């Protein structure tokens, strides 16, 4: 009897331990769903997207709802005062992209950020209203909804309006993030009113209500794009811009158009890659690097080795050098995009890498330099029950843009003008020259690195992903793709694994904590690399689809504060 009791207890104990372990592991696993998944940097925004999917909306409806909700719950980068890119795959095999990047105001000019001595002044392109491009987000989200969505604007905007009007509980991370900008918000009464407590810091746990933003969102809901680009909201933007030395006028707002563009498309080891074409450099860098790397066959043990990191870095150096030489707004400059993403061109580069080994960046493309880019953007990925998928990255450029809330309209403005090359053709502090493909011109779009991407297997979504991170965006997206396709990691491990970054100039490898062991570091140095900063690289919000079962797996980067929500 006693033995029986002991055996039963042992079985019970084992079951409890296994069950607890599986609970522990399942909380570590990617979120699993069959009907739809939304992964974003904000749990409330992911929930808004899922609500729309549950109400019968498709992935585009949910993406528009998530985009508007992020503007309320993730003001660091979610926005209506900025711009971005949306990549769409529809289950009838159509693939398309929507470019809602900001444009330079009509009265912007090439040398607007140079001082009287002709020196570039970065302060001017990152702060104040002069740093703002004409916002594109509202036009882009509404374009997507009207053409590819199924629901009314009224319905998809409701979650965002409720979150702004009724408020939400400010969590520790958002409070800390807002408070880190307290000094900036205190400079502008309109920002101070919303993002400070009478000048002091906001408290975690408080109800964060944004009445002015709710009113602006309602105007958009009622009038569509005209609710933002015309009428009282537009008047507020123009008045605020005039008052603060900005260049945005009514004609800039009235003329803003989101543009539907052909995706940057390619394939990698039998998977179809659909990404963003210029004016984002993201898709081209990604495809160029993948095409070069396809010439290697990686074995699983190679991950993290100096050999693997070297292959990655050489592919990235050539891809980033081409970015600086060739890429800008396709409506203003001729871009040899087809060549840059062709397998033949990748073969040429691969041969150079094979023959020359590690070469210094200056030897790859002399006389060019690249601009520093802000790294604060946000990405979200959506898939619905029918296999429609949306990958969106949008931004205010810096965290909270230029920190300036449009008075009475409740939203922050971008400082995206900083993404132009402000001093092309002149030597920079390193004595290197910039190309003028990304120079400032009226109504031109500034070059971006955003890389919203959808990967198809047999014409069904396989990966949907993207990241913030300025120039580290394409390298982050690239490494997650390689982790899944070449190294067999699941989406969570692929996203959370440490990353490295090389962007040609500066000629150095940045890497994450625990990303490069000491012997690998020494090995890379002995191969001729300079080791750079140890820092966080990207925050990927991704979805993977099991090609056999069509079950969806989502994961919000451990570096992010977000959530994968599914049902
Ligand atoms: N502002 C960051 C980007 O567009 O890539």
Coordinates of C-alpha atoms and ligand atoms in Angstrom, one line a residue:
X1 CA 0.0 0.0 0.0
X2 CA 2.7 2.3 1.1
X3 CA 4.7 1.5 -2.1
X4 CA 1.6 2.2 -4.2
X5 CA 1.1 5.6 -2.5
X6 CA 4.8 6.4 -3.0
X7 CA 4.5 5.3 -6.7
X8 CA 1.4 7.5 -7.2
X9 CA 3.1 10.4 -5.4
X10 CA 6.1 9.9 -7.7
X11 CA 4.0 9.9 -10.8
X12 CA 2.1 12.9 -9.5
X13 CA 5.4 14.7 -8.7
X14 CA 6.8 13.9 -12.2
X15 CA 3.6 15.1 -13.9
X16 CA 3.6 18.3 -11.9
X17 CA 7.3 18.9 -12.7
X18 CA 6.8 18.1 -16.4
X19 CA 3.6 20.3 -16.5
X20 CA 5.3 23.2 -14.7
X21 CA 8.4 22.8 -16.9
X22 CA 6.2 22.9 -20.0
X23 CA 4.4 26.0 -18.6
X24 CA 7.8 27.6 -18.1
X25 CA 8.9 26.6 -21.6
X26 CA 5.7 27.6 -23.2
X27 CA 6.0 31.1 -21.8
X28 CA 9.4 31.1 -23.5
X29 CA 8.0 29.9 -26.7
X30 CA 6.7 32.1 -29.5
X31 CA 3.0 33.0 -29.3
X32 CA 1.1 30.4 -31.3
X33 CA -2.1 31.2 -33.2
X34 CA -4.2 29.8 -36.0
X35 CA -6.5 32.7 -37.0
X36 CA -4.4 35.8 -36.8
X37 CA -1.4 37.4 -35.1
X38 CA -0.3 41.0 -34.5
X39 CA 3.1 41.7 -33.2
X40 CA 3.9 45.3 -32.2
X41 CA 6.0 47.3 -29.7
X42 CA 2.8 48.0 -27.6
X43 CA 0.5 45.4 -26.1
X44 CA -2.5 47.8 -26.4
X45 CA -1.8 48.4 -30.0
X46 CA -1.4 44.6 -30.7
X47 CA -4.7 44.1 -28.9
X48 CA -6.3 46.8 -31.1
X49 CA -5.2 44.9 -34.2
X50 CA -6.5 41.5 -32.9
X51 CA -9.9 43.1 -32.0
X52 CA -10.3 44.1 -35.7
X53 CA -9.3 40.6 -36.9
X54 CA -11.8 39.1 -34.6
X55 CA -14.5 41.4 -35.9
X56 CA -13.8 40.0 -39.4
X57 CA -11.3 42.5 -40.7
X58 CA -8.4 41.4 -42.8
X59 CA -4.7 42.0 -42.2
X60 CA -4.8 45.4 -43.8
X61 CA -7.7 46.5 -41.6
X62 CA -5.8 45.3 -38.5
X63 CA -2.6 47.0 -39.6
X64 CA -4.4 50.3 -40.0
X65 CA -6.0 49.9 -36.6
X66 CA -2.6 49.0 -35.0
X67 CA -0.9 51.9 -36.7
X68 CA -3.4 54.4 -35.3
X69 CA -3.3 52.8 -31.9
X70 CA 0.5 52.9 -31.7
X71 CA 0.2 56.7 -32.3
X72 CA -1.6 56.8 -29.0
X73 CA 0.1 54.1 -26.9
X74 CA 3.7 54.2 -28.2
X75 CA 4.3 58.0 -28.8
X76 CA 8.1 57.3 -28.9
X77 CA 7.7 56.2 -32.6
X78 CA 4.0 55.4 -33.3
X79 CA 2.7 58.4 -35.0
X80 CA 0.4 60.5 -37.2
X81 CA 3.1 63.2 -37.4
X82 CA 5.7 61.0 -39.2
X83 CA 5.8 58.6 -42.0
X84 CA 6.8 55.1 -43.1
X85 CA 6.3 52.1 -45.4
X86 CA 3.8 49.2 -45.6
X87 CA 4.5 45.9 -47.4
X88 CA 1.4 43.9 -48.2
X89 CA 0.9 40.3 -49.4
X90 CA -2.7 39.4 -50.4
X91 CA -3.8 35.8 -50.6
X92 CA -4.7 36.2 -54.3
X93 CA -0.9 36.5 -54.8
X94 CA -0.6 40.2 -55.2
X95 CA 2.3 41.9 -53.5
X96 CA 2.6 45.6 -53.1
X97 CA 4.0 48.4 -51.0
X98 CA 2.8 51.8 -49.8
X99 CA 5.3 54.6 -49.4
X100 CA 4.1 57.2 -46.9
X101 CA 7.5 58.6 -46.2
X102 CA 7.6 62.3 -45.3
X103 CA 8.6 64.9 -47.9
X104 CA 10.7 68.0 -47.7
X105 CA 8.5 71.1 -47.6
X106 CA 8.3 73.1 -50.8
X107 CA 10.5 75.9 -49.5
X108 CA 13.2 73.5 -48.3
X109 CA 16.6 73.9 -50.0
X110 CA 19.8 71.9 -50.2
X111 CA 21.9 74.0 -47.9
X112 CA 19.2 74.7 -45.2
X113 CA 21.2 73.0 -42.5
X114 CA 24.5 74.6 -43.1
X115 CA 25.7 77.6 -41.0
X116 CA 27.1 80.8 -42.3
X117 CA 30.5 79.2 -42.8
X118 CA 29.0 76.4 -44.8
X119 CA 29.4 73.8 -42.0
X120 CA 26.7 71.3 -41.4
X121 CA 24.9 71.9 -38.1
X122 CA 23.2 68.6 -37.0
X123 CA 21.3 70.5 -34.3
X124 CA 19.3 72.3 -37.0
X125 CA 18.3 69.1 -38.7
X126 CA 17.2 67.3 -35.6
X127 CA 15.6 70.0 -33.4
X128 CA 12.9 72.6 -33.9
X129 CA 10.2 72.7 -36.6
X130 CA 12.8 73.1 -39.4
X131 CA 13.6 69.4 -38.8
X132 CA 10.1 68.3 -39.7
X133 CA 9.2 66.8 -43.1
X134 CA 5.5 66.9 -44.2
X135 CA 3.9 63.9 -42.4
X136 CA 2.7 60.9 -44.5
X137 CA 1.3 58.4 -42.0
X138 CA -2.4 59.4 -42.2
X139 CA -2.4 59.4 -46.0
X140 CA -0.6 56.1 -46.1
X141 CA -2.8 54.2 -43.6
X142 CA -6.0 55.6 -45.3
X143 CA -4.7 54.7 -48.8
X144 CA -4.0 51.1 -47.6
X145 CA -7.5 50.8 -46.0
X146 CA -9.3 52.2 -49.0
X147 CA -7.6 50.0 -51.5
X148 CA -6.9 46.8 -49.6
X149 CA -9.0 46.9 -46.5
X150 CA -12.5 45.7 -46.0
X151 CA -13.7 47.8 -43.0
X152 CA -14.7 51.4 -42.6
X153 CA -12.3 54.0 -41.2
X154 CA -14.7 54.6 -38.5
X155 CA -14.3 51.0 -37.2
X156 CA -10.6 50.6 -37.5
X157 CA -9.9 53.9 -35.8
X158 CA -12.2 53.3 -32.9
X159 CA -9.6 51.5 -30.7
X160 CA -7.1 54.4 -31.1
X161 CA -9.8 57.0 -30.4
X162 CA -10.9 55.2 -27.2
X163 CA -7.4 54.8 -26.0
X164 CA -6.7 58.5 -26.5
X165 CA -10.1 59.7 -25.1
X166 CA -10.5 57.4 -22.2
X167 CA -6.8 57.0 -21.5
X168 CA -4.8 53.9 -20.5
X169 CA -2.7 53.1 -17.5
X170 CA 0.8 54.3 -18.0
X171 CA 3.2 51.5 -17.4
X172 CA 6.7 51.8 -15.9
X173 CA 8.5 51.6 -19.2
X174 CA 6.4 54.1 -21.0
X175 CA 6.5 56.5 -18.1
X176 CA 10.3 56.2 -17.9
X177 CA 10.7 56.7 -21.6
X178 CA 8.5 59.8 -21.6
X179 CA 10.3 61.1 -18.5
X180 CA 13.7 60.7 -20.1
X181 CA 12.6 63.5 -22.4
X182 CA 11.2 65.7 -19.6
X183 CA 13.7 68.5 -20.3
X184 CA 12.8 68.6 -24.0
X185 CA 9.1 68.5 -23.4
X186 CA 9.4 71.4 -20.9
X187 CA 10.8 73.6 -23.8
X188 CA 7.5 73.6 -25.6
X189 CA 4.2 74.5 -23.7
X190 CA 2.2 72.2 -26.1
X191 CA 4.4 69.2 -25.2
X192 CA 4.7 70.1 -21.6
X193 CA 0.9 70.0 -21.3
X194 CA 0.7 66.4 -22.4
X195 CA 4.0 64.7 -21.6
X196 CA 4.7 66.3 -18.2
X197 CA 2.8 66.8 -14.9
X198 CA 3.0 70.6 -14.8
X199 CA 6.6 70.3 -15.8
X200 CA 7.3 67.4 -13.5
X201 CA 7.6 63.7 -14.4
X202 CA 4.6 61.5 -15.2
X203 CA 3.9 58.6 -12.7
X204 CA 3.6 55.0 -13.7
X205 CA 0.2 53.8 -12.8
X206 CA -1.6 57.0 -13.8
X207 CA -4.4 57.2 -16.3
X208 CA -2.8 58.8 -19.4
X209 CA -5.5 60.6 -21.3
X210 CA -4.8 62.5 -24.6
X211 CA -8.0 64.6 -25.4
X212 CA -6.5 66.8 -28.1
X213 CA -5.1 63.7 -29.9
X214 CA -8.6 62.1 -29.6
X215 CA -10.2 65.1 -31.3
X216 CA -7.6 65.0 -34.1
X217 CA -8.3 61.3 -34.6
X218 CA -12.0 61.9 -34.7
X219 CA -11.5 64.5 -37.4
X220 CA -9.6 62.0 -39.4
X221 CA -12.2 59.3 -38.8
X222 CA -15.0 61.7 -40.0
X223 CA -13.2 63.2 -43.0
X224 CA -10.5 60.8 -44.0
X225 CA -7.2 62.3 -45.2
X226 CA -8.9 65.7 -45.5
X227 CA -9.4 65.6 -41.7
X228 CA -5.6 65.9 -41.3
X229 CA -4.3 67.6 -44.5
X230 CA -7.1 70.2 -44.7
X231 CA -9.3 72.1 -42.3
X232 CA -8.6 72.8 -38.6
X233 CA -5.9 70.2 -38.0
X234 CA -3.9 71.4 -41.0
X235 CA -4.4 75.0 -39.9
X236 CA -2.9 74.0 -36.5
X237 CA 0.1 72.3 -38.1
X238 CA 0.8 75.4 -40.3
X239 CA 0.3 77.9 -37.5
X240 CA 2.5 75.9 -35.2
X241 CA 5.2 75.5 -37.9
X242 CA 5.1 79.2 -38.7
X243 CA 5.4 80.2 -35.1
X244 CA 8.4 77.9 -34.5
X245 CA 10.4 78.7 -37.6
X246 CA 9.3 75.7 -39.7
X247 CA 8.6 75.5 -43.4
X248 CA 5.4 73.5 -43.6
X249 CA 2.6 75.4 -45.4
X250 CA -0.9 74.5 -46.4
X251 CA 0.2 73.7 -50.0
X252 CA 2.7 71.1 -48.6
X253 CA -0.1 69.4 -46.7
X254 CA -2.6 69.6 -49.6
X255 CA -0.1 68.1 -52.0
X256 CA 1.0 65.2 -49.9
X257 CA 0.3 61.9 -51.5
X258 CA 1.1 58.3 -50.4
X259 CA 2.5 56.4 -53.3
X260 CA 2.0 52.7 -54.1
X261 CA 5.3 51.3 -55.4
X262 CA 6.5 48.0 -56.8
X263 CA 8.2 46.0 -54.0
X264 CA 11.9 45.3 -54.0
X265 CA 11.6 41.5 -54.8
X266 CA 14.1 38.7 -54.9
X267 CA 14.6 35.1 -53.7
X268 CA 16.8 33.4 -51.3
X269 CA 17.3 29.6 -51.2
X270 CA 13.8 29.1 -52.7
X271 CA 12.0 31.7 -50.5
X272 CA 10.5 34.8 -52.1
X273 CA 11.5 38.0 -50.5
X274 CA 9.2 41.0 -50.7
X275 CA 10.6 44.2 -49.2
X276 CA 10.6 48.0 -49.5
X277 CA 12.1 49.7 -52.6
X278 CA 13.5 53.2 -52.5
X279 CA 13.0 55.7 -51.1
X280 CA 13.9 53.1 -48.5
X281 CA 17.3 51.6 -48.9
X282 CA 16.2 48.7 -46.7
X283 CA 15.0 46.3 -49.3
X284 CA 17.9 46.8 -51.6
X285 CA 20.5 46.4 -48.9
X286 CA 18.7 43.3 -47.7
X287 CA 18.5 41.7 -51.1
X288 CA 22.0 42.6 -52.1
X289 CA 23.4 41.0 -49.0
X290 CA 21.2 37.9 -49.2
X291 CA 22.2 37.4 -52.9
X292 CA 25.9 37.6 -51.9
X293 CA 25.5 35.3 -48.9
X294 CA 23.5 32.7 -51.0
X295 CA 26.8 31.8 -52.6
X296 CA 27.9 30.2 -49.3
X297 CA 26.4 27.2 -47.6
X298 CA 26.4 27.7 -43.9
X299 CA 26.6 24.8 -41.6
X300 CA 24.7 25.1 -38.3
X301 CA 27.9 25.1 -36.1
X302 CA 29.2 28.1 -38.0
X303 CA 26.8 30.6 -36.3
X304 CA 28.6 33.2 -34.2
X305 CA 32.1 32.2 -35.5
X306 CA 34.5 34.7 -36.8
X307 CA 34.2 33.1 -40.2
X308 CA 30.4 33.7 -40.3
X309 CA 30.7 37.2 -38.9
X310 CA 33.3 38.0 -41.5
X311 CA 31.0 36.7 -44.4
X312 CA 28.2 38.9 -43.0
X313 CA 30.3 42.0 -42.7
X314 CA 31.8 41.8 -46.2
X315 CA 28.4 41.4 -47.7
X316 CA 27.1 44.3 -45.7
X317 CA 30.0 46.6 -46.5
X318 CA 29.4 46.3 -50.3
X319 CA 25.6 46.7 -49.9
X320 CA 25.9 49.8 -47.6
X321 CA 28.5 51.3 -50.0
X322 CA 26.0 51.0 -52.8
X323 CA 23.3 52.6 -50.6
X324 CA 25.3 55.8 -50.3
X325 CA 26.3 56.0 -53.9
X326 CA 23.0 55.1 -55.6
X327 CA 20.0 55.4 -53.4
X328 CA 17.6 58.3 -52.9
X329 CA 14.0 59.2 -53.9
X330 CA 13.2 57.4 -57.1
X331 CA 11.0 60.3 -58.2
X332 CA 14.1 62.5 -58.2
X333 CA 17.1 60.2 -59.1
X334 CA 17.7 57.3 -61.4
X335 CA 18.4 54.2 -59.3
X336 CA 19.9 51.1 -60.9
X337 CA 17.7 49.0 -58.6
X338 CA 17.4 46.0 -60.9
X339 CA 21.1 45.7 -61.2
X340 CA 21.8 46.1 -57.5
X341 CA 19.4 43.3 -56.6
X342 CA 20.4 41.0 -59.4
X343 CA 22.1 37.6 -58.9
X344 CA 24.7 38.5 -61.5
X345 CA 25.8 41.6 -59.6
X346 CA 25.9 39.6 -56.4
X347 CA 28.2 37.1 -58.1
X348 CA 30.6 39.9 -59.1
X349 CA 30.7 41.1 -55.5
X350 CA 31.0 37.6 -54.1
X351 CA 34.0 37.0 -56.4
X352 CA 35.6 40.2 -55.1
X353 CA 35.1 39.1 -51.5
X354 CA 36.5 35.7 -52.3
X355 CA 39.6 37.1 -54.1
X356 CA 40.3 40.1 -51.9
X357 CA 39.2 38.9 -48.4
X358 CA 38.7 41.6 -45.8
X359 CA 39.3 45.0 -47.4
X360 CA 39.1 48.4 -45.7
X361 CA 35.8 50.2 -46.3
X362 CA 37.6 53.1 -48.1
X363 CA 38.9 50.7 -50.7
X364 CA 35.3 49.5 -51.5
X365 CA 34.0 53.0 -52.5
X366 CA 36.4 55.8 -51.9
X367 CA 35.3 59.4 -51.7
X368 CA 31.9 58.7 -50.1
X369 CA 30.6 59.0 -46.7
X370 CA 27.4 58.1 -45.0
X371 CA 25.2 60.1 -42.6
X372 CA 24.5 59.1 -39.1
X373 CA 20.9 57.9 -38.7
X374 CA 18.6 58.0 -35.8
X375 CA 17.6 54.6 -34.5
X376 CA 14.2 55.1 -33.1
X377 CA 11.4 53.8 -35.2
X378 CA 8.8 51.1 -34.7
X379 CA 7.7 48.0 -36.6
X380 CA 4.6 45.8 -36.6
X381 CA 3.7 42.6 -38.4
X382 CA 0.2 41.2 -39.0
X383 CA -1.2 38.0 -40.5
X384 CA -4.9 37.1 -40.8
X385 CA -6.7 33.8 -41.0
X386 CA -6.8 33.9 -44.8
X387 CA -3.0 34.3 -45.2
X388 CA -3.1 38.1 -46.0
X389 CA 0.0 39.7 -44.4
X390 CA 1.2 43.2 -43.7
X391 CA 4.6 44.4 -42.6
X392 CA 4.8 48.1 -41.5
X393 CA 7.6 50.2 -40.3
X394 CA 7.0 53.8 -39.5
X395 CA 8.8 56.5 -37.5
X396 CA 9.2 60.0 -36.2
X397 CA 13.0 59.5 -36.7
X398 CA 14.3 60.4 -33.2
X399 CA 12.5 58.9 -30.1
X400 CA 9.4 61.3 -29.8
X401 CA 10.5 63.0 -33.1
X402 CA 11.5 66.6 -32.4
X403 CA 9.6 66.5 -29.1
X404 CA 7.2 69.1 -30.4
X405 CA 3.4 68.5 -30.0
X406 CA 1.4 70.5 -32.5
X407 CA -0.5 72.9 -30.3
X408 CA -4.1 71.9 -29.8
X409 CA -3.8 68.9 -32.1
X410 CA -2.1 66.6 -29.5
X411 CA 0.5 64.8 -31.7
X412 CA 4.2 64.9 -32.1
X413 CA 6.1 66.0 -35.2
X414 CA 8.9 64.1 -36.8
X415 CA 12.5 65.3 -37.3
X416 CA 12.9 63.3 -40.5
X417 CA 14.7 66.1 -42.4
X418 CA 17.8 64.7 -40.7
X419 CA 17.7 61.7 -43.0
X420 CA 18.7 63.7 -46.0
X421 CA 22.4 64.1 -46.7
X422 CA 22.7 67.7 -45.6
X423 CA 26.1 68.4 -47.1
X424 CA 26.6 66.4 -50.2
X425 CA 29.7 67.0 -52.4
X426 CA 31.8 68.5 -49.5
X427 CA 34.4 66.8 -47.4
X428 CA 33.2 65.8 -44.0
X429 CA 35.3 65.6 -40.9
X430 CA 37.0 62.5 -42.2
X431 CA 37.9 64.1 -45.5
X432 CA 35.5 61.9 -47.4
X433 CA 32.8 63.1 -49.8
X434 CA 29.1 62.5 -49.9
X435 CA 27.0 61.8 -53.0
X436 CA 24.1 64.1 -53.8
X437 CA 21.5 61.4 -54.6
X438 CA 20.0 62.1 -51.2
X439 CA 20.3 65.9 -51.1
X440 CA 17.5 68.1 -49.9
X441 CA 15.0 69.2 -52.6
X442 CA 11.5 70.5 -52.4
X443 CA 8.9 67.7 -52.0
X444 CA 11.7 65.0 -52.2
X445 CA 11.5 62.0 -49.9
X446 CA 14.6 61.5 -47.6
X447 CA 16.3 58.2 -47.9
X448 CA 15.3 55.6 -45.2
X449 CA 16.7 52.3 -44.0
X450 CA 13.3 50.9 -42.9
X451 CA 13.0 47.3 -44.1
X452 CA 9.4 46.0 -43.6
X453 CA 9.6 42.5 -45.2
X454 CA 7.4 39.6 -46.0
X455 CA 8.9 36.2 -47.1
X456 CA 6.8 33.7 -48.9
X457 CA 7.2 29.9 -49.2
X458 CA 5.1 28.4 -52.0
X459 CA 3.3 31.8 -52.3
X460 CA 2.1 31.7 -48.6
X461 CA 3.6 34.0 -45.9
X462 CA 6.5 32.3 -44.2
X463 CA 8.1 35.3 -42.3
X464 CA 6.7 38.7 -41.7
X465 CA 9.2 41.0 -40.0
X466 CA 10.9 44.4 -39.6
X467 CA 12.7 46.5 -37.0
X468 CA 13.5 50.0 -35.9
X469 CA 17.2 50.9 -35.7
X470 CA 18.1 53.4 -38.5
X471 CA 21.0 51.9 -40.4
X472 CA 20.9 48.8 -38.1
X473 CA 17.5 47.9 -39.5
X474 CA 18.5 46.0 -42.6
X475 CA 21.3 44.2 -40.7
X476 CA 18.9 43.1 -37.9
X477 CA 16.3 41.9 -40.4
X478 CA 19.0 40.1 -42.4
X479 CA 20.3 38.2 -39.4
X480 CA 16.8 37.1 -38.3
X481 CA 16.1 35.7 -41.8
X482 CA 19.5 33.8 -41.8
X483 CA 18.8 32.5 -38.3
X484 CA 15.5 31.0 -39.4
X485 CA 16.4 29.9 -43.0
X486 CA 20.0 28.9 -42.6
X487 CA 20.3 28.0 -38.9
X488 CA 16.9 26.5 -38.3
X489 CA 16.0 28.7 -35.3
X490 CA 12.4 29.3 -34.4
X491 CA 11.2 32.9 -34.7
X492 CA 11.8 33.6 -31.0
X493 CA 15.3 32.3 -30.9
X494 CA 16.0 33.9 -34.3
X495 CA 14.9 37.4 -33.0
X496 CA 16.4 37.2 -29.5
X497 CA 19.8 35.9 -30.7
X498 CA 22.6 38.5 -30.3
X499 CA 23.4 40.5 -33.4
X500 CA 26.3 42.3 -35.0
X501 CA 26.3 45.3 -37.3
X502 CA 28.6 46.6 -40.0
X503 CA 27.5 49.5 -42.3
X504 CA 30.7 50.0 -44.3
X505 CA 31.4 53.4 -42.8
X506 CA 32.3 53.7 -40.0
X507 CA 34.6 50.8 -40.7
X508 CA 33.9 48.8 -37.6
X509 CA 31.9 45.9 -36.2
X510 CA 29.4 46.9 -33.5
X511 CA 28.0 44.0 -31.5
X512 CA 25.6 43.1 -28.8
X513 CA 26.5 42.0 -25.3
X514 CA 27.3 38.3 -25.4
X515 CA 27.2 38.5 -29.2
X516 CA 30.9 38.1 -29.7
X517 CA 33.1 35.9 -27.5
X518 CA 36.6 37.0 -26.6
X519 CA 38.3 34.5 -28.9
X520 CA 36.0 35.4 -31.8
X521 CA 36.7 39.1 -31.1
X522 CA 40.5 38.5 -31.2
X523 CA 40.1 36.4 -34.4
X524 CA 38.2 39.2 -36.1
X525 CA 40.8 41.7 -35.1
X526 CA 43.5 39.5 -36.5
X527 CA 41.6 39.3 -39.8
X528 CA 41.8 43.1 -40.0
X529 CA 38.5 44.2 -38.5
X530 CA 38.1 47.1 -36.0
X531 CA 35.7 46.3 -33.2
X532 CA 33.3 49.0 -32.4
X533 CA 30.6 49.6 -29.7
X534 CA 28.8 47.0 -27.6
X535 CA 25.2 48.1 -27.9
X536 CA 21.7 47.0 -28.6
X537 CA 20.9 46.4 -32.2
X538 CA 17.3 46.6 -33.6
X539 CA 14.0 45.4 -32.0
X540 CA 12.4 43.0 -34.4
X541 CA 8.7 42.2 -34.3
X542 CA 8.2 39.1 -36.3
X543 CA 5.8 36.3 -37.3
X544 CA 6.8 32.8 -38.7
X545 CA 4.3 30.5 -40.4
X546 CA 4.7 26.7 -40.3
X547 CA 4.5 25.9 -44.0
X548 CA 2.9 22.5 -43.3
X549 CA 0.3 23.2 -40.7
X550 CA -0.1 27.0 -41.4
X551 CA 0.0 27.7 -37.7
X552 CA 1.3 31.2 -36.9
X553 CA 4.1 31.9 -34.4
X554 CA 4.9 35.4 -33.3
X555 CA 7.5 37.1 -31.1
X556 CA 8.2 40.6 -29.9
X557 CA 11.9 41.1 -29.5
X558 CA 13.2 40.7 -25.9
X559 CA 14.8 44.1 -26.5
X560 CA 11.4 45.6 -27.1
X561 CA 8.4 46.3 -24.8
X562 CA 6.0 44.8 -27.2
X563 CA 3.6 41.9 -27.5
X564 CA 2.7 39.2 -29.9
X565 CA -1.1 38.9 -29.7
X566 CA -2.9 36.0 -31.4
X567 CA -6.1 34.0 -31.4
Ligands
LIG1 N1 14.6 57.5 -39.7 C1 15.0 56.2 -39.8 C2 14.8 55.6 -41.1 O1 14.0 56.1 -41.9 O2 15.4 54.7 -41.5

